Amino acid sequence: MLGKTANGLYWMFRYIERAENIARLIDAGQRVSLTRSKGADDWDGILQSAGVHEAFYEIYSKLTADSAIDFLLRDRRNPSSVMSCIESGRNNARLVRTALTRETWEATNECWIEARAMLAAKLKPADLPKAIDSVKRCTALIRGTFHGSMLRNEIYNFAHIGTFVERADNTSRILDVKYYVLLPSVHHVGTSLDNLQWESILRSVSAHRAYGWVHNGEYKPSQIADFLILDVQLPRSLAYSYEKIVLNLDYLAADYGERLEAHETAHAIRNTLRSQKIKTIMDNGLHQFLEDFVSRNNQLSQQISEGYRFYA
């Protein structure tokens, strides 16, 4: 495989995953703001979680819910807006068009066409849930057509590595919102307000019903953190993401007969997640754990990018 093809596949699926996760962050912010009197405070934290806080204030002097949502959803000046990510995903798909099945390309192109029409103008608040659901549906369709029609070869491996590197990053950021945005005061911990906020986080990663199956709907910070970080049965947990990253990197190592620095980093992160207990994480500081995780995940992404030269 050409290095540029591997790069295109990796970033195509990172952008598609990011589009969905930014939509989920917007959904989480919208749900929580309905339980809070000062909604703008919530959106400041959402912008930080999305990694676009500074970029927002380079354009806007004042934060409002409407401006934050528009910036995250459709502002092309924001490279991580939903619209920008869908467009970048499609552009990368065009570069690797011959490596994709017709079904995958058509799903990607149709997602872009639908998003461009839907987000051509600023959305009314009443239209926001429909738009978020549309983004989640069309990105899921891209993954579904890819999964159902592609050979299980290096193309499949690079696409999945991109998906799960991005997913791990986003889940860790969404979880970190809880401790730096969602709790207005420690006095709210364990109250009905706190439960509503935890529920919104679970819904933002499509884990609300799954959590209820496992924990009978009892909202406890440590259980929710454990579910989103360490539960390998949850497809958006950090542990599940790294099981998939390691698996696909190992397939590449077997195919090409060489292990790179990225393989060692991925295995180390996976082994850390396997050996951790949630009590230790919470006692040592969840934010510190997540901050370190994001840093190591970014390091892995850089190593994967450098490794493309090997696969050229």
Short mmCIF file of C-alpha atoms in Angstrom, two decimals:
data_model
loop_
_atom_site.label_atom_id
_atom_site.label_comp_id
_atom_site.label_asym_id
_atom_site.label_seq_id
_atom_site.Cartn_x
_atom_site.Cartn_y
_atom_site.Cartn_z
CA MET A 1 0.00 0.00 0.00
CA LEU A 2 1.18 3.52 -0.79
CA GLY A 3 1.89 5.69 2.23
CA LYS A 4 -0.52 8.37 0.96
CA THR A 5 -3.30 5.77 0.76
CA ALA A 6 -2.70 4.64 4.33
CA ASN A 7 -2.65 8.28 5.41
CA GLY A 8 -5.89 9.02 3.54
CA LEU A 9 -7.71 6.06 5.06
CA TYR A 10 -6.46 6.84 8.57
CA TRP A 11 -7.60 10.47 8.39
CA MET A 12 -10.81 9.76 6.51
CA PHE A 13 -12.04 7.65 9.38
CA ARG A 14 -10.64 9.94 12.06
CA TYR A 15 -12.63 12.82 10.58
CA ILE A 16 -15.82 10.78 10.21
CA GLU A 17 -15.51 9.64 13.82
CA ARG A 18 -14.75 13.19 14.96
CA ALA A 19 -17.84 14.54 13.19
CA GLU A 20 -20.02 12.12 15.12
CA ASN A 21 -18.30 12.80 18.41
CA ILE A 22 -18.53 16.57 18.07
CA ALA A 23 -22.24 16.06 17.41
CA ARG A 24 -22.40 14.00 20.59
CA LEU A 25 -20.61 16.74 22.54
CA ILE A 26 -23.16 19.26 21.30
CA ASP A 27 -25.91 16.88 22.36
CA ALA A 28 -24.36 16.53 25.83
CA GLY A 29 -24.01 20.30 26.19
CA GLN A 30 -27.59 20.88 25.07
CA ARG A 31 -28.99 18.31 27.49
CA VAL A 32 -27.03 19.65 30.45
CA SER A 33 -27.82 23.28 29.70
CA LEU A 34 -31.50 22.43 30.12
CA THR A 35 -30.77 21.57 33.77
CA ARG A 36 -28.66 24.65 34.47
CA SER A 37 -29.56 28.31 34.82
CA LYS A 38 -26.30 29.57 33.29
CA GLY A 39 -26.09 27.71 30.01
CA ALA A 40 -23.12 29.67 28.63
CA ASP A 41 -20.88 28.32 31.39
CA ASP A 42 -21.58 24.81 30.14
CA TRP A 43 -20.63 25.69 26.57
CA ASP A 44 -17.28 27.12 27.63
CA GLY A 45 -16.36 23.70 28.95
CA ILE A 46 -17.73 21.96 25.86
CA LEU A 47 -15.48 24.13 23.69
CA GLN A 48 -12.51 23.14 25.85
CA SER A 49 -13.43 19.47 25.55
CA ALA A 50 -13.61 19.79 21.77
CA GLY A 51 -10.18 21.43 21.73
CA VAL A 52 -11.45 24.61 20.05
CA HIS A 53 -11.71 27.00 22.99
CA GLU A 54 -8.97 29.37 21.79
CA ALA A 55 -10.15 29.20 18.19
CA PHE A 56 -13.65 30.23 19.26
CA TYR A 57 -12.44 33.35 21.07
CA GLU A 58 -10.33 34.35 18.09
CA ILE A 59 -13.63 34.86 16.25
CA TYR A 60 -16.17 35.67 18.97
CA SER A 61 -15.79 38.16 21.81
CA LYS A 62 -18.76 36.82 23.78
CA LEU A 63 -19.88 33.27 24.44
CA THR A 64 -23.53 32.33 24.02
CA ALA A 65 -25.15 28.95 23.56
CA ASP A 66 -26.16 29.85 20.00
CA SER A 67 -22.67 30.97 18.98
CA ALA A 68 -21.02 27.90 20.53
CA ILE A 69 -23.43 25.50 18.83
CA ASP A 70 -23.03 27.20 15.45
CA PHE A 71 -19.23 27.19 15.79
CA LEU A 72 -19.16 23.50 16.69
CA LEU A 73 -21.75 22.43 14.16
CA ARG A 74 -21.27 24.35 10.91
CA ASP A 75 -18.57 27.04 11.09
CA ARG A 76 -16.00 26.28 8.38
CA ARG A 77 -13.50 28.51 10.19
CA ASN A 78 -13.42 25.76 12.80
CA PRO A 79 -11.55 22.74 11.34
CA SER A 80 -13.20 20.51 13.94
CA SER A 81 -16.80 21.59 13.30
CA VAL A 82 -19.13 18.81 12.21
CA MET A 83 -19.38 20.27 8.70
CA SER A 84 -15.60 20.73 8.39
CA CYS A 85 -14.97 17.15 9.57
CA ILE A 86 -17.49 15.63 7.15
CA GLU A 87 -15.95 17.64 4.32
CA SER A 88 -12.39 16.64 5.32
CA GLY A 89 -13.48 13.02 5.58
CA ARG A 90 -14.97 13.17 2.10
CA ASN A 91 -11.85 14.86 0.68
CA ASN A 92 -9.68 12.09 2.09
CA ALA A 93 -12.12 9.50 0.70
CA ARG A 94 -11.72 11.06 -2.75
CA LEU A 95 -7.95 10.68 -2.46
CA VAL A 96 -8.31 6.95 -1.72
CA ARG A 97 -11.39 6.38 -3.90
CA THR A 98 -9.89 3.35 -5.63
CA ALA A 99 -9.25 1.69 -2.25
CA LEU A 100 -12.91 1.96 -1.21
CA THR A 101 -15.94 -0.03 -2.31
CA ARG A 102 -18.65 1.78 -4.23
CA GLU A 103 -21.01 1.48 -1.26
CA THR A 104 -18.54 3.12 1.11
CA TRP A 105 -17.83 6.02 -1.26
CA GLU A 106 -21.53 6.60 -1.94
CA ALA A 107 -22.37 6.62 1.77
CA THR A 108 -19.56 9.14 2.38
CA ASN A 109 -20.58 11.38 -0.51
CA GLU A 110 -24.27 11.27 0.43
CA CYS A 111 -23.39 12.17 4.03
CA TRP A 112 -21.54 15.25 2.77
CA ILE A 113 -24.40 16.26 0.45
CA GLU A 114 -26.97 15.88 3.24
CA ALA A 115 -24.85 17.77 5.77
CA ARG A 116 -24.11 20.59 3.34
CA ALA A 117 -27.82 21.10 2.67
CA MET A 118 -28.88 20.73 6.29
CA LEU A 119 -26.19 23.07 7.67
CA ALA A 120 -26.27 25.70 4.91
CA ALA A 121 -27.93 28.14 7.32
CA LYS A 122 -27.90 28.58 11.06
CA LEU A 123 -30.21 26.06 12.72
CA LYS A 124 -33.17 26.92 14.88
CA PRO A 125 -32.99 25.34 18.38
CA ALA A 126 -35.96 23.13 17.55
CA ASP A 127 -34.07 21.68 14.56
CA LEU A 128 -30.89 20.82 16.49
CA PRO A 129 -31.91 17.33 17.73
CA LYS A 130 -32.87 16.30 14.19
CA ALA A 131 -29.55 17.56 12.83
CA ILE A 132 -27.54 15.71 15.49
CA ASP A 133 -29.45 12.49 14.81
CA SER A 134 -28.82 12.92 11.08
CA VAL A 135 -25.06 13.24 11.63
CA LYS A 136 -24.99 10.17 13.85
CA ARG A 137 -27.04 8.20 11.33
CA CYS A 138 -24.99 9.07 8.24
CA THR A 139 -21.63 8.48 9.95
CA ALA A 140 -22.90 5.12 11.20
CA LEU A 141 -23.93 4.30 7.62
CA ILE A 142 -20.38 4.99 6.39
CA ARG A 143 -18.95 2.64 9.01
CA GLY A 144 -21.61 0.04 8.28
CA THR A 145 -21.05 -0.03 4.53
CA PHE A 146 -17.29 -0.14 5.05
CA HIS A 147 -17.55 -2.98 7.56
CA GLY A 148 -19.94 -4.94 5.39
CA SER A 149 -18.18 -4.61 2.04
CA MET A 150 -14.41 -4.30 2.56
CA LEU A 151 -11.74 -6.98 2.56
CA ARG A 152 -10.08 -7.55 5.92
CA ASN A 153 -6.69 -6.32 4.75
CA GLU A 154 -4.38 -3.38 5.46
CA ILE A 155 -7.01 -0.95 4.15
CA TYR A 156 -9.42 -2.19 6.79
CA ASN A 157 -6.69 -2.06 9.45
CA PHE A 158 -5.69 1.56 8.84
CA ALA A 159 -9.32 2.69 8.75
CA HIS A 160 -10.06 1.00 12.06
CA ILE A 161 -6.93 2.37 13.71
CA GLY A 162 -8.02 5.89 12.71
CA THR A 163 -11.53 5.29 14.02
CA PHE A 164 -10.46 4.05 17.43
CA VAL A 165 -7.63 6.52 18.01
CA GLU A 166 -10.18 9.29 17.46
CA ARG A 167 -12.85 7.53 19.52
CA ALA A 168 -10.53 7.07 22.49
CA ASP A 169 -9.60 10.74 22.37
CA ASN A 170 -13.22 11.86 22.27
CA THR A 171 -14.50 9.54 24.99
CA SER A 172 -11.77 10.74 27.34
CA ARG A 173 -12.65 14.37 26.61
CA ILE A 174 -16.38 13.81 27.05
CA LEU A 175 -15.77 12.08 30.38
CA ASP A 176 -13.50 14.90 31.53
CA VAL A 177 -16.36 17.37 30.96
CA LYS A 178 -18.04 15.90 34.02
CA TYR A 179 -15.36 16.99 36.43
CA TYR A 180 -14.58 20.40 34.96
CA VAL A 181 -17.90 21.62 33.65
CA LEU A 182 -20.92 19.67 34.74
CA LEU A 183 -20.61 19.99 38.50
CA PRO A 184 -21.32 23.57 39.61
CA SER A 185 -20.44 22.63 43.18
CA VAL A 186 -19.29 19.57 45.09
CA HIS A 187 -22.51 19.94 47.08
CA HIS A 188 -24.41 18.65 44.06
CA VAL A 189 -22.61 15.29 44.00
CA GLY A 190 -25.15 12.52 44.42
CA THR A 191 -28.16 14.83 44.02
CA SER A 192 -30.85 14.64 41.34
CA LEU A 193 -29.01 17.38 39.42
CA ASP A 194 -25.85 15.31 39.42
CA ASN A 195 -27.78 12.26 38.21
CA LEU A 196 -29.24 14.21 35.29
CA GLN A 197 -25.76 15.32 34.27
CA TRP A 198 -24.34 11.81 34.44
CA GLU A 199 -27.27 10.57 32.37
CA SER A 200 -26.50 13.17 29.72
CA ILE A 201 -22.87 11.99 29.52
CA LEU A 202 -23.96 8.39 29.07
CA ARG A 203 -26.39 9.41 26.34
CA SER A 204 -23.68 11.42 24.58
CA VAL A 205 -21.71 8.20 24.00
CA SER A 206 -24.80 6.04 23.34
CA ALA A 207 -24.15 4.17 26.58
CA HIS A 208 -27.23 5.06 28.63
CA ARG A 209 -29.19 1.87 28.05
CA ALA A 210 -26.07 -0.32 28.15
CA TYR A 211 -25.13 1.19 31.52
CA GLY A 212 -28.62 0.45 32.81
CA TRP A 213 -28.25 -3.18 31.81
CA VAL A 214 -24.98 -3.50 33.70
CA HIS A 215 -25.67 -1.31 36.76
CA ASN A 216 -29.49 -1.22 36.94
CA GLY A 217 -29.56 2.51 36.29
CA GLU A 218 -27.79 3.45 39.52
CA TYR A 219 -25.69 6.55 38.81
CA LYS A 220 -22.41 6.50 40.72
CA PRO A 221 -19.36 8.47 39.53
CA SER A 222 -16.96 5.58 40.02
CA GLN A 223 -19.22 3.10 38.19
CA ILE A 224 -19.75 5.43 35.25
CA ALA A 225 -16.04 6.22 35.02
CA ASP A 226 -15.27 2.49 35.18
CA PHE A 227 -17.82 1.80 32.44
CA LEU A 228 -16.44 4.45 30.07
CA ILE A 229 -12.75 3.77 30.79
CA LEU A 230 -12.25 0.10 31.60
CA ASP A 231 -15.24 -1.92 30.38
CA VAL A 232 -14.13 -3.84 27.26
CA GLN A 233 -17.74 -4.67 26.38
CA LEU A 234 -18.61 -1.01 25.72
CA PRO A 235 -17.65 -0.07 22.13
CA ARG A 236 -16.84 3.54 23.10
CA SER A 237 -14.78 2.81 26.20
CA LEU A 238 -11.05 3.54 26.27
CA ALA A 239 -10.28 -0.11 26.96
CA TYR A 240 -12.32 -1.39 24.01
CA SER A 241 -10.79 1.22 21.69
CA TYR A 242 -7.27 0.14 22.59
CA GLU A 243 -8.05 -3.54 22.21
CA LYS A 244 -9.05 -2.73 18.62
CA ILE A 245 -6.06 -0.44 17.98
CA VAL A 246 -3.61 -3.11 19.16
CA LEU A 247 -5.39 -5.84 17.21
CA ASN A 248 -5.22 -3.93 13.92
CA LEU A 249 -1.64 -2.77 14.46
CA ASP A 250 -0.66 -6.38 15.12
CA TYR A 251 -2.33 -7.45 11.86
CA LEU A 252 -0.17 -4.89 10.04
CA ALA A 253 2.95 -6.13 11.82
CA ALA A 254 2.15 -9.70 10.77
CA ASP A 255 1.47 -8.67 7.16
CA TYR A 256 4.60 -6.55 6.75
CA GLY A 257 6.92 -8.50 9.04
CA GLU A 258 8.03 -5.55 11.17
CA ARG A 259 6.96 -3.86 14.38
CA LEU A 260 7.25 -0.10 14.74
CA GLU A 261 7.43 2.25 17.70
CA ALA A 262 3.65 2.72 17.45
CA HIS A 263 3.13 -0.96 18.24
CA GLU A 264 5.04 -0.70 21.52
CA THR A 265 3.20 2.48 22.55
CA ALA A 266 -0.21 0.98 21.78
CA HIS A 267 0.59 -2.20 23.69
CA ALA A 268 1.80 -0.17 26.69
CA ILE A 269 -1.41 1.89 26.78
CA ARG A 270 -3.56 -1.22 26.35
CA ASN A 271 -1.70 -2.99 29.17
CA THR A 272 -2.13 0.05 31.45
CA LEU A 273 -5.89 -0.03 30.87
CA ARG A 274 -5.99 -3.77 31.48
CA SER A 275 -4.16 -3.47 34.79
CA GLN A 276 -5.91 -0.40 36.21
CA LYS A 277 -8.64 -0.40 38.84
CA ILE A 278 -11.14 2.43 38.89
CA LYS A 279 -10.61 3.07 42.60
CA THR A 280 -6.93 3.74 41.97
CA ILE A 281 -7.76 6.05 39.07
CA MET A 282 -10.30 8.00 41.13
CA ASP A 283 -8.02 8.20 44.18
CA ASN A 284 -5.10 9.50 42.12
CA GLY A 285 -7.30 11.95 40.20
CA LEU A 286 -9.49 11.23 37.20
CA HIS A 287 -8.47 14.42 35.41
CA GLN A 288 -4.78 13.59 35.78
CA PHE A 289 -5.41 10.10 34.40
CA LEU A 290 -7.36 11.43 31.42
CA GLU A 291 -4.82 14.18 30.74
CA ASP A 292 -2.03 11.60 30.63
CA PHE A 293 -4.15 9.31 28.46
CA VAL A 294 -4.85 12.05 25.90
CA SER A 295 -1.14 12.88 25.76
CA ARG A 296 -0.15 9.25 25.15
CA ASN A 297 -2.93 8.81 22.60
CA ASN A 298 -1.63 11.87 20.70
CA GLN A 299 1.88 10.42 20.87
CA LEU A 300 0.59 7.19 19.31
CA SER A 301 -1.13 9.12 16.53
CA GLN A 302 2.13 10.89 15.70
CA GLN A 303 4.01 7.60 15.65
CA ILE A 304 1.42 6.07 13.32
CA SER A 305 1.77 9.03 10.96
CA GLU A 306 5.55 8.61 10.93
CA GLY A 307 5.10 4.90 10.32
CA TYR A 308 3.32 5.53 7.01
CA ARG A 309 6.76 5.84 5.41
CA PHE A 310 7.35 2.19 6.22
CA TYR A 311 4.16 1.11 4.52
CA ALA A 312 4.88 3.12 1.36
#
